[in-house]
Coordinates of C-alpha atoms and ligand atoms in Angstrom, one line a residue:
X1 CA 103.4 78.9 51.8
X2 CA 106.5 76.7 51.6
X3 CA 109.5 78.7 52.9
X4 CA 113.1 77.9 51.9
X5 CA 115.0 76.0 54.6
X6 CA 118.3 77.6 55.6
X7 CA 121.3 75.3 55.0
X8 CA 124.2 74.6 57.3
X9 CA 126.8 77.4 57.3
X10 CA 124.3 80.3 57.6
X11 CA 125.0 82.5 60.7
X12 CA 121.2 82.6 61.6
X13 CA 121.6 78.9 62.7
X14 CA 124.3 80.0 65.2
X15 CA 122.3 82.7 67.1
X16 CA 120.8 82.3 70.5
X17 CA 117.2 83.1 69.5
X18 CA 115.1 85.7 71.3
X19 CA 111.8 85.4 73.0
X20 CA 108.7 86.8 71.3
X21 CA 105.4 88.1 72.6
X22 CA 101.8 88.1 71.4
X23 CA 102.4 91.2 69.3
X24 CA 104.9 89.4 67.0
X25 CA 103.7 90.3 63.5
X26 CA 101.6 87.7 61.6
X27 CA 102.5 84.9 64.0
X28 CA 99.5 82.7 62.9
X29 CA 100.6 83.0 59.3
X30 CA 104.2 82.2 60.2
X31 CA 103.2 79.1 62.2
X32 CA 101.0 77.9 59.4
X33 CA 103.8 78.4 56.8
X34 CA 106.3 76.6 59.1
X35 CA 104.0 73.5 59.4
X36 CA 103.6 73.5 55.6
X37 CA 107.3 73.8 55.1
X38 CA 108.1 71.0 57.6
X39 CA 105.5 68.5 56.2
X40 CA 106.7 69.3 52.6
X41 CA 110.3 68.3 53.7
X42 CA 109.0 65.2 55.6
X43 CA 110.4 66.6 58.8
X44 CA 109.2 65.8 62.4
X45 CA 110.4 69.2 63.7
X46 CA 111.3 72.7 62.4
X47 CA 112.7 75.7 64.3
X48 CA 112.3 79.3 63.3
X49 CA 116.1 79.9 62.7
X50 CA 115.8 77.2 60.0
X51 CA 113.6 79.5 58.0
X52 CA 115.8 82.5 58.8
X53 CA 114.2 84.0 61.9
X54 CA 116.3 84.0 65.2
X55 CA 113.2 83.7 67.5
X56 CA 112.3 81.1 70.1
X57 CA 109.7 79.2 68.1
X58 CA 109.7 75.6 67.0
X59 CA 107.2 73.0 65.9
X60 CA 107.1 69.2 66.5
X61 CA 104.9 66.5 65.0
X62 CA 106.2 63.1 65.8
X63 CA 103.3 61.2 64.2
X64 CA 105.6 59.8 61.4
X65 CA 107.8 58.1 64.0
X66 CA 104.8 56.4 65.7
X67 CA 104.6 53.4 63.4
X68 CA 108.2 52.3 64.1
X69 CA 107.7 48.6 65.0
X70 CA 110.7 48.6 67.3
X71 CA 108.9 50.9 69.7
X72 CA 106.6 49.7 72.5
X73 CA 102.8 50.3 72.3
X74 CA 103.1 53.0 74.9
X75 CA 105.9 54.7 73.0
X76 CA 103.9 54.5 69.8
X77 CA 100.9 56.1 71.6
X78 CA 103.1 58.9 72.9
X79 CA 104.4 59.8 69.5
X80 CA 101.1 59.4 67.5
X81 CA 99.4 62.7 67.1
X82 CA 101.9 64.7 69.2
X83 CA 101.7 68.0 67.4
X84 CA 102.8 71.0 69.3
X85 CA 104.0 74.6 68.8
X86 CA 106.7 75.6 71.3
X87 CA 107.2 79.4 72.0
X88 CA 109.8 80.8 74.3
X89 CA 110.7 77.3 75.4
X90 CA 113.2 76.7 78.3
X91 CA 114.5 73.3 79.1
X92 CA 114.7 73.4 82.9
X93 CA 116.3 70.1 83.5
X94 CA 117.8 67.1 81.6
X95 CA 118.1 63.8 83.5
X96 CA 118.4 60.1 83.0
X97 CA 120.8 57.9 81.1
X98 CA 122.3 59.1 77.9
X99 CA 121.3 57.1 74.8
X100 CA 122.3 57.3 71.2
X101 CA 119.9 58.0 68.4
X102 CA 120.6 58.4 64.7
X103 CA 119.7 62.1 64.1
X104 CA 119.3 64.1 60.9
X105 CA 118.4 67.7 60.2
X106 CA 116.5 69.5 57.4
X107 CA 119.3 72.1 57.3
X108 CA 121.9 69.4 56.9
X109 CA 120.5 67.1 54.2
X110 CA 121.7 63.5 53.8
X111 CA 123.9 63.6 57.0
X112 CA 122.8 61.2 59.7
X113 CA 124.8 60.4 62.8
X114 CA 124.3 58.9 66.2
X115 CA 124.0 61.6 68.9
X116 CA 124.0 61.0 72.7
X117 CA 121.5 62.8 74.8
X118 CA 119.9 62.4 78.2
X119 CA 116.6 60.5 78.3
X120 CA 114.3 62.9 80.2
X121 CA 113.6 66.7 80.0
X122 CA 111.6 69.1 82.0
X123 CA 110.4 71.9 79.6
X124 CA 108.4 75.1 80.0
X125 CA 106.9 76.7 77.0
X126 CA 104.0 78.7 75.6
X127 CA 101.6 77.2 73.0
X128 CA 100.4 79.2 70.0
X129 CA 97.7 80.8 72.2
X130 CA 100.5 81.9 74.7
X131 CA 99.2 79.5 77.3
X132 CA 102.0 78.3 79.5
X133 CA 102.8 74.6 79.9
X134 CA 105.4 72.8 82.0
X135 CA 106.0 69.1 81.1
X136 CA 108.3 66.2 81.8
X137 CA 108.9 64.2 78.6
X138 CA 111.1 61.2 77.9
X139 CA 112.2 58.9 75.1
X140 CA 112.0 59.6 71.4
X141 CA 109.6 62.5 71.9
X142 CA 112.1 64.2 74.3
X143 CA 114.8 63.6 71.7
X144 CA 113.0 65.4 68.9
X145 CA 112.3 68.4 71.3
X146 CA 115.9 68.4 72.4
X147 CA 117.1 68.6 68.8
X148 CA 114.7 71.5 68.0
X149 CA 115.5 73.3 71.2
X150 CA 119.1 73.2 70.3
X151 CA 118.3 75.2 67.1
X152 CA 116.9 78.1 69.2
X153 CA 120.1 78.0 71.2
X154 CA 122.3 78.1 68.0
X155 CA 123.4 74.5 68.3
X156 CA 123.4 71.8 65.6
X157 CA 123.5 68.1 66.1
X158 CA 126.9 67.9 64.3
X159 CA 128.4 70.0 67.2
X160 CA 127.8 67.1 69.5
X161 CA 129.9 64.6 67.4
X162 CA 133.4 63.5 68.2
X163 CA 136.4 65.5 66.9
X164 CA 137.1 62.6 64.5
X165 CA 133.5 62.5 63.2
X166 CA 133.5 66.2 62.7
X167 CA 136.7 66.1 60.7
X168 CA 135.3 63.3 58.5
X169 CA 132.1 65.3 57.8
X170 CA 133.9 68.7 57.1
X171 CA 133.9 68.3 53.4
X172 CA 130.3 67.3 53.2
X173 CA 129.2 70.2 55.4
X174 CA 131.1 72.6 53.2
X175 CA 129.4 71.2 50.2
X176 CA 126.0 71.7 51.8
X177 CA 126.7 75.3 52.6
X178 CA 127.7 75.8 49.0
X179 CA 124.5 74.1 47.7
X180 CA 126.5 71.2 46.2
X181 CA 123.8 68.7 47.1
X182 CA 120.7 67.2 45.7
X183 CA 117.7 67.9 47.9
X184 CA 113.9 67.6 47.1
X185 CA 112.7 70.6 49.0
X186 CA 113.5 74.3 48.8
X187 CA 116.6 75.5 50.5
X188 CA 118.7 78.6 50.8
X189 CA 122.5 78.2 50.8
X190 CA 124.7 80.8 52.6
X191 CA 127.7 80.5 50.3
X192 CA 125.6 80.9 47.1
X193 CA 124.7 84.5 47.7
X194 CA 124.8 86.4 44.4
X195 CA 127.8 88.7 43.8
X196 CA 127.4 92.3 42.7
Ligands
ZN201 ZN1 117.5 70.3 62.8

């Protein structure tokens, strides 16, 4: 089932999300709905707060990035078929040079800006079977994970822009929260809640 994606401005996107355990109700169904929602919106990642749940769960499938001709063969291989559920993730360490990448977000349609992040992360997480993993990841794959990880910490990529950029974007972000945009997937807008 395709779920509506929560738009910029909703408080659920600002919460530090909570860990879950194996008893979390209908987790399999939730994960399956999140994949469907992400693919329907042509995303490469989706975090639970973006569908209204403040829990530490996000999905990443970087396959669509893998045919970028500017990437090396090794980078293409790393991204092709990387499909992973991250539960209760913790980034232990971020190292390496900062580099800029033009990021977007399904909760902030049509806004794309260069964001600086460090190149390499060490991350610990559980997969959908609650098996623990600890990995060191770099490059574009790390970038996608860092973006999704920020969502479970209540952070959006627009927070990382300069004060000037933020000022320039303010009107567009307000319009998004009010639903004054055209978007080809289902969304829920915080400032459009029906009155009594
Ligand atoms: Zn996002």
